[in-house]
mmCIF file of C-alpha atoms in Angstrom:
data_model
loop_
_atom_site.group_PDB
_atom_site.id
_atom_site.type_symbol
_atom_site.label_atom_id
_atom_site.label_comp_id
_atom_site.label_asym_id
_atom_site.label_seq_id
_atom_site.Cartn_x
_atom_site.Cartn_y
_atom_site.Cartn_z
ATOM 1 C CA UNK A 1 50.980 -139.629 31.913
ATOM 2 C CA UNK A 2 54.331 -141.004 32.703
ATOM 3 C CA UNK A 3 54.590 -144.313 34.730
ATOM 4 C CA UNK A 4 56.339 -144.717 37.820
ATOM 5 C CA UNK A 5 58.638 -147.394 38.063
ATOM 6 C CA UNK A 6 58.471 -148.696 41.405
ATOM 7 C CA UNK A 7 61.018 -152.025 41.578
ATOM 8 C CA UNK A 8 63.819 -149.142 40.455
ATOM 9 C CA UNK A 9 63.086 -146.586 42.745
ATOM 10 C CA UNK A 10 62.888 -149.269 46.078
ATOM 11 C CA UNK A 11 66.181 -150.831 44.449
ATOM 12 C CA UNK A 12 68.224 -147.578 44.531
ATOM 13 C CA UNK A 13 66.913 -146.241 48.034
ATOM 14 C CA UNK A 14 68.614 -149.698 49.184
ATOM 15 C CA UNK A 15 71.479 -149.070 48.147
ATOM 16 C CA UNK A 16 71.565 -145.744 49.184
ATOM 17 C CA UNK A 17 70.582 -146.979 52.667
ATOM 18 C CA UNK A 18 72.992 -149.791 52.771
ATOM 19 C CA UNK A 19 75.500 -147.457 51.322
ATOM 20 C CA UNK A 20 74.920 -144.926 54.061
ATOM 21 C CA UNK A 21 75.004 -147.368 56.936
ATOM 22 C CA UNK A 22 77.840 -148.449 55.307
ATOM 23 C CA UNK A 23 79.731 -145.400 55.922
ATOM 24 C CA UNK A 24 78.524 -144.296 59.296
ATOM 25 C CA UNK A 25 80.209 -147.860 59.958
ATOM 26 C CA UNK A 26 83.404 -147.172 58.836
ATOM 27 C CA UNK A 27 83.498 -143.682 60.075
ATOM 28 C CA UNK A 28 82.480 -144.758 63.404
ATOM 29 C CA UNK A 29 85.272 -147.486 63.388
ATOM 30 C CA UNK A 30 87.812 -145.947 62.340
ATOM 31 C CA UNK A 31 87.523 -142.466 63.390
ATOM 32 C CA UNK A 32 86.070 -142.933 67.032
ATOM 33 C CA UNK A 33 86.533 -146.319 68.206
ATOM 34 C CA UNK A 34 89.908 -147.528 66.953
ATOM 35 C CA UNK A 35 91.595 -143.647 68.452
ATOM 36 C CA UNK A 36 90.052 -144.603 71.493
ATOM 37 C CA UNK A 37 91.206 -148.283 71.819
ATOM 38 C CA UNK A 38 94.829 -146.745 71.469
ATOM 39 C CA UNK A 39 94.390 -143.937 73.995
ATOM 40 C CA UNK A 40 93.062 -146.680 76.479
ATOM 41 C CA UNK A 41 95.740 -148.877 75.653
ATOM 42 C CA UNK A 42 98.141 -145.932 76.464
ATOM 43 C CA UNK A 43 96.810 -146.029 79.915
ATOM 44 C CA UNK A 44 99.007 -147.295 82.923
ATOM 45 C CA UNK A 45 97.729 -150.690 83.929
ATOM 46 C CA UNK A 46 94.920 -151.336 80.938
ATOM 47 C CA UNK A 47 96.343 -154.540 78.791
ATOM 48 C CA UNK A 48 92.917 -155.017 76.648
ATOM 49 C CA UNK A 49 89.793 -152.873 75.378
ATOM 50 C CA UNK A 50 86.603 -153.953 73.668
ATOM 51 C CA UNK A 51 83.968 -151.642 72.819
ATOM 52 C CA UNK A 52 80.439 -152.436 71.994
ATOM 53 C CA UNK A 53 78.369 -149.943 70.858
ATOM 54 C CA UNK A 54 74.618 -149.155 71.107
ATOM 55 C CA UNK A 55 72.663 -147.516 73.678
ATOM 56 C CA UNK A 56 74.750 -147.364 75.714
ATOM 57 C CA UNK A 57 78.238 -148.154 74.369
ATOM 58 C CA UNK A 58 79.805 -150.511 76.438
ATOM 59 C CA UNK A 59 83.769 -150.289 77.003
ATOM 60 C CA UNK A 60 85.415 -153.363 78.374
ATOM 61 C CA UNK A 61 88.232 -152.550 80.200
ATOM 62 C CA UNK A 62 91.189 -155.450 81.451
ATOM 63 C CA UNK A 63 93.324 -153.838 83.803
ATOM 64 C CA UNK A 64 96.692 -155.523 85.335
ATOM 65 C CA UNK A 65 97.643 -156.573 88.710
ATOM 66 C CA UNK A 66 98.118 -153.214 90.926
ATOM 67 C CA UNK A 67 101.776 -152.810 90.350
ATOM 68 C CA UNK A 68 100.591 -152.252 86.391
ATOM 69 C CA UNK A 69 98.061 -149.441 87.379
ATOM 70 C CA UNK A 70 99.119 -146.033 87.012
ATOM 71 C CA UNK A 71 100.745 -145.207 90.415
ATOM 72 C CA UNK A 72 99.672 -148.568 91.875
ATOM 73 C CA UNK A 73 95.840 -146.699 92.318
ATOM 74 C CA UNK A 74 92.692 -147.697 90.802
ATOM 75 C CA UNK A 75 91.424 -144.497 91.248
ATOM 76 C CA UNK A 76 93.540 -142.583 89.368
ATOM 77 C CA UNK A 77 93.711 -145.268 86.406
ATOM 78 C CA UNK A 78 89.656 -145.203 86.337
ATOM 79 C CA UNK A 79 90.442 -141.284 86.054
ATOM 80 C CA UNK A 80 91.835 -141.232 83.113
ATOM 81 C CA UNK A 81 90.362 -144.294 81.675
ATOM 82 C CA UNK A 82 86.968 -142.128 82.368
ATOM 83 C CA UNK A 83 88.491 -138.605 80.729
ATOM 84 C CA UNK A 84 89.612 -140.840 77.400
ATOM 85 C CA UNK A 85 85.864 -142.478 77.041
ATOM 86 C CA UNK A 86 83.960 -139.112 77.744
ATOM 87 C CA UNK A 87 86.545 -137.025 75.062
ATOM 88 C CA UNK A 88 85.880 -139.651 72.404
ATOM 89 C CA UNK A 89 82.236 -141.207 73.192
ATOM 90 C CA UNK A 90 80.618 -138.935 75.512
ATOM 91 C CA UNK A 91 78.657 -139.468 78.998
ATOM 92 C CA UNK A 92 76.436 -142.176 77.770
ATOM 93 C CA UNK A 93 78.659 -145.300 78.083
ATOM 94 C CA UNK A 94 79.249 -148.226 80.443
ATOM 95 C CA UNK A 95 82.603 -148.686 81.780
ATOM 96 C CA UNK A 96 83.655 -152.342 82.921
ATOM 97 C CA UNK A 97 86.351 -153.125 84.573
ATOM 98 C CA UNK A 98 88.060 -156.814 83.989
ATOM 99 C CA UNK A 99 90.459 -158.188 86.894
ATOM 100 C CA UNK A 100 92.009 -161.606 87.530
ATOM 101 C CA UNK A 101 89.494 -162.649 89.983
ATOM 102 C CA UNK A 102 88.776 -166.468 89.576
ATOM 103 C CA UNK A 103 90.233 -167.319 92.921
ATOM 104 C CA UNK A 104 88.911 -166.687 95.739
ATOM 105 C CA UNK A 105 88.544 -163.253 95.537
ATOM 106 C CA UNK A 106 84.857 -162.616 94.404
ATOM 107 C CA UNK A 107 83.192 -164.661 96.561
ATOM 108 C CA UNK A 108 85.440 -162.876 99.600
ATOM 109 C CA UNK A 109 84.545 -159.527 98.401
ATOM 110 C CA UNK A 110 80.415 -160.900 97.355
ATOM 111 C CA UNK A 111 79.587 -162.609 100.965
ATOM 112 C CA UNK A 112 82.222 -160.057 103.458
ATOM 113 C CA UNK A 113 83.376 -156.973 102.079
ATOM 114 C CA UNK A 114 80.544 -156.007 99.586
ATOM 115 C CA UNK A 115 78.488 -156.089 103.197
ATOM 116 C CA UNK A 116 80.463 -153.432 104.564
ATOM 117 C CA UNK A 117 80.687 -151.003 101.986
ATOM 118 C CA UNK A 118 77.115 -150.922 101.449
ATOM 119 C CA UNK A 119 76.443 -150.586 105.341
ATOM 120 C CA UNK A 120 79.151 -147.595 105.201
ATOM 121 C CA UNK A 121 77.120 -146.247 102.401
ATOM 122 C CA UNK A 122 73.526 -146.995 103.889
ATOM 123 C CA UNK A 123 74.846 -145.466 107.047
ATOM 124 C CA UNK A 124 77.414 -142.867 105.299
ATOM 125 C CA UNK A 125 79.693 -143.997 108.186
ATOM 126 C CA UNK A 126 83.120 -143.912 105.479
ATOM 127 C CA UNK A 127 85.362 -143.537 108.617
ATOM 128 C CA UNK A 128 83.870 -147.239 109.791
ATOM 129 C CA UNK A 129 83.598 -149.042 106.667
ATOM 130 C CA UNK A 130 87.196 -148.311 105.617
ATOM 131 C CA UNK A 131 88.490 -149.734 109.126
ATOM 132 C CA UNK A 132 86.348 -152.788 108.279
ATOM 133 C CA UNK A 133 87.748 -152.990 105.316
ATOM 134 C CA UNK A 134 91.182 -152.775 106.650
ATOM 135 C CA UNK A 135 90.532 -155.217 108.989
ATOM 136 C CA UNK A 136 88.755 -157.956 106.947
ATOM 137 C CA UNK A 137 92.039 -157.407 104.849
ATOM 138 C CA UNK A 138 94.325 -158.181 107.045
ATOM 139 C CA UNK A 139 92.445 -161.378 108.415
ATOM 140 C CA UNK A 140 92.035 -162.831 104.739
ATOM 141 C CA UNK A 141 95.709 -161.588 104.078
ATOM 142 C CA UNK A 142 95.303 -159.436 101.093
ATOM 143 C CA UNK A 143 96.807 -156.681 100.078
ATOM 144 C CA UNK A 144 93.825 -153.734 99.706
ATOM 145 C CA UNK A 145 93.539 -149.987 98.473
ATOM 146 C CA UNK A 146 90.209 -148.681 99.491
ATOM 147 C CA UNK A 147 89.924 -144.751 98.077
ATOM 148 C CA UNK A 148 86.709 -142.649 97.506
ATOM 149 C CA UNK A 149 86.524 -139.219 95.302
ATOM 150 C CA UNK A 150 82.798 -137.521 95.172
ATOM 151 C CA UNK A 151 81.019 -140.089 92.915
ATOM 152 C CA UNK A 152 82.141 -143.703 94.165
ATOM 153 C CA UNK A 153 84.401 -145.911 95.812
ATOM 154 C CA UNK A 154 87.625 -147.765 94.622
ATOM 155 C CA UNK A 155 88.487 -150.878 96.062
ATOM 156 C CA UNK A 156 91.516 -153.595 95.026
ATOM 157 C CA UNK A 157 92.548 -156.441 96.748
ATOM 158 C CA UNK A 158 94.867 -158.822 95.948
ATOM 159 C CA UNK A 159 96.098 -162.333 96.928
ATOM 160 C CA UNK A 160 98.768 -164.188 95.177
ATOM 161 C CA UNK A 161 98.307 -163.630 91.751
ATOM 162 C CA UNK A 162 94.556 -162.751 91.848
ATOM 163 C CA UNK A 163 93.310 -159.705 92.087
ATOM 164 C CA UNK A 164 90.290 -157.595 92.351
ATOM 165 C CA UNK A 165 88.790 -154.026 91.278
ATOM 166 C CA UNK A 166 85.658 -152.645 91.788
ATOM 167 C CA UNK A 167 84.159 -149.196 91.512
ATOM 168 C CA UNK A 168 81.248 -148.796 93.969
ATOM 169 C CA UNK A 169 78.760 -145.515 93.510
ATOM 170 C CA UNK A 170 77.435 -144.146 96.182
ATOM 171 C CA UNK A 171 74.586 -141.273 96.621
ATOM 172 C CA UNK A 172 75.381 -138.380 98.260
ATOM 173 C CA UNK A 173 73.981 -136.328 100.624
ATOM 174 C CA UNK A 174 70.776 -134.840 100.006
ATOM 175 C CA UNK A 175 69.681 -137.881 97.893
ATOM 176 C CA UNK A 176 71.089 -137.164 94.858
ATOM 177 C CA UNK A 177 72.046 -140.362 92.954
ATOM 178 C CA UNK A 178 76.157 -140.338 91.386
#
């Protein structure tokens, strides 16, 4: 009766495992995530991309000041931002957006407009919370773009060289979560 080696046999599936990962690496790097960095990058407005992956991915997004974004709109530059992620990576991923927000802005939008926009949702009173918006705007003299679409809500402000994007979900009617 023949003897087994063992020490060979865990040696080689090793490096067959390491040798796999390996390659799944490189594939994934270089076939998925670097095609998608330069599709994003092709996008009006994005200046920087980094992508972590794991479950989910997560795809770090620096966008511009407004006049950078593809016809001035968040909305449409989240568009295609979105339709470039889901070709490449699928449903199952994070978008974040980054901004130039260390003025003032995020603790304007976290303590007075972040209040009205939920309220709008809560009360799905759109019509309201976009005149409050408008007018919370004009009395902290920004510059604002406040558009919806089905899933969520797309709000930029801007003041001096700061600026501001955020993508709000909502849930529709009937309780269904976007």
């Amino acid at each position: 009766m023949s003897r087994i080696r063992v020490v060979p046999i865990f040696v080689t599936a090793l490096l067959m495992l390491a040798l796999l990962i390996g390659g799944w690496q490189a594939y994934q790097h270089y076939n998925l995530l670097n095609p998608l960095k330069r599709s994003l990058q092709s996008v009006a407005g994005v200046e920087q991309v980094d992508i972590t992956t794991g479950s989910p991915d997560v795809v770090v997004v620096q966008l511009g000041p407004f006049q950078a974004l593809k016809e001035g709109d968040l909305q449409m530059t989240y568009d295609a931002i979105s339709d470039e992620i889901e070709q490449k990576l699928g449903t199952n991923v994070s978008v974040r957006l980054g901004d130039a927000h260390e003025g003032p802005l995020t603790q304007i939008f976290e303590s007075v407009f972040e209040l009205y926009i939920q309220q709008g949702i809560a009360k799905e009173d759109y019509t309201q919370m976009a005149s409050e918006v408008a007018r919370l705007a004009k009395s902290y003299h920004l510059a604002y773009r406040l558009t919806m679409d089905n899933n969520d809500i797309y709000l930029q402000l801007q003041k001096g060289p700061y600026y501001l994007y955020r993508v709000i979900p909502y849930a529709r009617a009937g309780g269904a979560a976007s």
